[in-house]
mmCIF file of C-alpha atoms in Angstrom:
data_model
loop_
_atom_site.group_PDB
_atom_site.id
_atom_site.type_symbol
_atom_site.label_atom_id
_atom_site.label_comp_id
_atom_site.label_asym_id
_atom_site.label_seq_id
_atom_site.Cartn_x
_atom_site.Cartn_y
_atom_site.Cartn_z
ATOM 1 C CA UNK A 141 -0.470 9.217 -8.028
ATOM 2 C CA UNK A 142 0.048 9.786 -4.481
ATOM 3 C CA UNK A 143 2.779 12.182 -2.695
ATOM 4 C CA UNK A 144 3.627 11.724 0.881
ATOM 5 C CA UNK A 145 5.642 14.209 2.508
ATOM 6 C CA UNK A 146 7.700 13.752 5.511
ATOM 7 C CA UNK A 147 10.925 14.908 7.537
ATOM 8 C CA UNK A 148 9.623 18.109 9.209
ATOM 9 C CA UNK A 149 10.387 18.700 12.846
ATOM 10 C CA UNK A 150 11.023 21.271 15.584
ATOM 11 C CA UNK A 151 14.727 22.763 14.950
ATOM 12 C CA UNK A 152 16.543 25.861 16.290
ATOM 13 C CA UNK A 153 17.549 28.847 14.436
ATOM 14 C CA UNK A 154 20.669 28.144 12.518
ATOM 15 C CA UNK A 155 19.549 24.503 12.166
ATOM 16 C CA UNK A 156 18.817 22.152 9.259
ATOM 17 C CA UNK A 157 15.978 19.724 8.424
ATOM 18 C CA UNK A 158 15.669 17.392 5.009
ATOM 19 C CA UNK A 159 12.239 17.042 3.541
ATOM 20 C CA UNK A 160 11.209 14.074 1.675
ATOM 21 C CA UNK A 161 8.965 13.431 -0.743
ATOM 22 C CA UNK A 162 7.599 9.861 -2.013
ATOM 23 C CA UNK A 163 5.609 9.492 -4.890
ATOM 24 C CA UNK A 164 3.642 5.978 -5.539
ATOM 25 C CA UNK A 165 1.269 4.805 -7.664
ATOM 26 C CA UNK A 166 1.091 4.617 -11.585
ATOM 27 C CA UNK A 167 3.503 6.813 -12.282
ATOM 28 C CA UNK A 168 5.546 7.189 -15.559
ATOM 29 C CA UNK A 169 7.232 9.768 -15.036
ATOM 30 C CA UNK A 170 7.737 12.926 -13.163
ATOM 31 C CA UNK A 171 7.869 16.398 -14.918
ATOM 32 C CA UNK A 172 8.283 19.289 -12.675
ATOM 33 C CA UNK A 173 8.588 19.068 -9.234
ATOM 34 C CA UNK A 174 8.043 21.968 -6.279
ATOM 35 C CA UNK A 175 7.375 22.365 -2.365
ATOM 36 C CA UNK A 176 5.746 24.801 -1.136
ATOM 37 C CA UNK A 177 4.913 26.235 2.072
ATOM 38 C CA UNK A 178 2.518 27.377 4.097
ATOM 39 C CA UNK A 179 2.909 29.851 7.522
ATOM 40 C CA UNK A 180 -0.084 30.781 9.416
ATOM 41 C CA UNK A 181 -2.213 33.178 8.688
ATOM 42 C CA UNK A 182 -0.256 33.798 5.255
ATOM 43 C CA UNK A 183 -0.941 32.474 2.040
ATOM 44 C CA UNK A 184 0.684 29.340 0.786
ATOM 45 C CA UNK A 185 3.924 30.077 -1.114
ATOM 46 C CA UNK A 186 6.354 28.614 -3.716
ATOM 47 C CA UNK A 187 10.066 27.813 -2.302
ATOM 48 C CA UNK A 188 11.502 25.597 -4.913
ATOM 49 C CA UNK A 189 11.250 23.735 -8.060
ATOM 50 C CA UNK A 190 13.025 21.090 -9.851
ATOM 51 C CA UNK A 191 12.241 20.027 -13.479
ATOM 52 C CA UNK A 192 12.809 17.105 -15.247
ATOM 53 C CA UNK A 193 16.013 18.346 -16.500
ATOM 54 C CA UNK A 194 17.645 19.211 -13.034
ATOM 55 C CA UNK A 195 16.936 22.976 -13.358
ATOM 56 C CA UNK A 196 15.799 24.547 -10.457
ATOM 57 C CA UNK A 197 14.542 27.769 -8.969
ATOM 58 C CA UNK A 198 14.620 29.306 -5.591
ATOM 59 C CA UNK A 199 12.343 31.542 -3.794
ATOM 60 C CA UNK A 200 14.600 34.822 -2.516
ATOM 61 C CA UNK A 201 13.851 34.314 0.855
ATOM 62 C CA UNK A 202 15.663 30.823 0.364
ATOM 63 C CA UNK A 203 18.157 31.406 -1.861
ATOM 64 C CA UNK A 204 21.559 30.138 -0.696
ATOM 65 C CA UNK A 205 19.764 27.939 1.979
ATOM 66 C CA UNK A 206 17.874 25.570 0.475
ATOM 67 C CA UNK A 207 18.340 22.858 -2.160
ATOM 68 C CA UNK A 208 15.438 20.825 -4.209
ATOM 69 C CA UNK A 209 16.460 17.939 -5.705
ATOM 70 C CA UNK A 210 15.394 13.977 -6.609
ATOM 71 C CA UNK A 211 16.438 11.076 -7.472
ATOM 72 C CA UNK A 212 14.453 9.686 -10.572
ATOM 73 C CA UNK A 213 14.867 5.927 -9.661
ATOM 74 C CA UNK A 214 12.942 5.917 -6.392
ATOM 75 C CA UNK A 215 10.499 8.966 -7.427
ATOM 76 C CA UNK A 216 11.960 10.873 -4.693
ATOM 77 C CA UNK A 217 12.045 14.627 -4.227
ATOM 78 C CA UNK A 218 13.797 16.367 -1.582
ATOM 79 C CA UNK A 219 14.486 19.405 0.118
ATOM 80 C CA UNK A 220 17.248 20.054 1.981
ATOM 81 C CA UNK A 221 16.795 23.322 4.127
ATOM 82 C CA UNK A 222 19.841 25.128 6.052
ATOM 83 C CA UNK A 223 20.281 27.564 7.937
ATOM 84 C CA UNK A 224 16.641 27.255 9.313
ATOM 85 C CA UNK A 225 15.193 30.525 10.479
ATOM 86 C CA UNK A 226 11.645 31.308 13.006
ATOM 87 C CA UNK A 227 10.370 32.925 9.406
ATOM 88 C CA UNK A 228 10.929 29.441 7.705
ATOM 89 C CA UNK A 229 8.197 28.094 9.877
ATOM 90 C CA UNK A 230 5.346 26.786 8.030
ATOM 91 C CA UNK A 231 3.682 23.707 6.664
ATOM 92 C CA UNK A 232 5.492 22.649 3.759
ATOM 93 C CA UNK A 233 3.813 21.011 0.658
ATOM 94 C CA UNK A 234 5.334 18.975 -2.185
ATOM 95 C CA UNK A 235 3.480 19.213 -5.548
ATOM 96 C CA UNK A 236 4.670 16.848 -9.092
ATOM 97 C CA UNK A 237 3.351 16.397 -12.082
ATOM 98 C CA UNK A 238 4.019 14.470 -15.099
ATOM 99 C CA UNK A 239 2.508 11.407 -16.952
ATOM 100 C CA UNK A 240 0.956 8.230 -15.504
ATOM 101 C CA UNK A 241 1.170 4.345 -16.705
ATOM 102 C CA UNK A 242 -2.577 4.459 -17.854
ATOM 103 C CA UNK A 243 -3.280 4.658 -21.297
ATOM 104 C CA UNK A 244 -6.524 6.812 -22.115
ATOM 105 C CA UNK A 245 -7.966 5.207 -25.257
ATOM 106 C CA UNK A 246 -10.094 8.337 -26.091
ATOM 107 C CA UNK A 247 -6.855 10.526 -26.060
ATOM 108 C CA UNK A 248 -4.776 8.188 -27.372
ATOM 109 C CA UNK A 249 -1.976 8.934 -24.939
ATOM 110 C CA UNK A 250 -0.803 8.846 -21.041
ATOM 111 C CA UNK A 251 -2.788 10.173 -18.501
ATOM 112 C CA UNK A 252 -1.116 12.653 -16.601
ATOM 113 C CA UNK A 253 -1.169 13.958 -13.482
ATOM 114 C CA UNK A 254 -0.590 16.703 -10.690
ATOM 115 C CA UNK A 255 -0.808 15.352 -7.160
ATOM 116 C CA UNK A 256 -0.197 17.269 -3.337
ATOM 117 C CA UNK A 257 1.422 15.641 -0.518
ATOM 118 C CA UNK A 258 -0.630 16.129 2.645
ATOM 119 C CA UNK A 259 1.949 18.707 4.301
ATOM 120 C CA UNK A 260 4.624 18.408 6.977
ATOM 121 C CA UNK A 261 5.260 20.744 9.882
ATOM 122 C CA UNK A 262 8.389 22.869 9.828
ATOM 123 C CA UNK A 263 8.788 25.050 13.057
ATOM 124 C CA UNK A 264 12.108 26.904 13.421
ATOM 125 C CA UNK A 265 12.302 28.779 17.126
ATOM 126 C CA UNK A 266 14.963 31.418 17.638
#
């Protein structure tokens, strides 16, 4: 399973960008979703996740900003960011996991899997 992230940009403080996040391959379903970020220098970070059930969680320096969500249909995941400040900057991440198409014989169930996006740029100036 493949993610491919995309929507980040160059935005003023106060702006707002929407992430997206496509999954593809053999997948049968998503479990939990997340993105993540990553600012120079600093080490990569959670922001948000989404589980299979619609319940999400925020990191506090997001809260009341941002919102994860996805549509099922079209294995999409998004994240809608607000407010946008020079601190948000970063490369942001998407991360799913959850249970392929392919049957393994020796397991006798679905493979599963947990796949990365490649990262899209986010850079907020004041």
């Amino acid at each position: 399973v493949q993610l491919q992230a995309s929507g980040g940009g160059s935005v003023q403080a106060g702006g707002s960008l929407r992430l997206s996040c496509a999954a593809s391959g053999s997948i049968g379903g998503i479990n939990t979703a997340a993105w993540h970020r990553q600012a120079p220098g600093n080490q990569r970070e959670l922001v948000a996740t989404i589980t299979n059930r619609d319940n999400t969680d925020y990191a506090d320096s997001v809260k009341g900003r941002f919102t994860i969500s996805r549509e099922n249909a079209k294995n999409m995941v998004y994240l809608q960011m607000n407010d946008l400040k020079p601190e948000d900057t970063a490369v942001y991440y998407c991360n799913a996991d959850g249970q392929t198409t392919n049957w393994d014989r020796t397991q006798r169930k679905f493979q599963t899997f947990d796949s990365w996006g490649q990262g899209t740029l986010v850079t907020v100036s004041s």
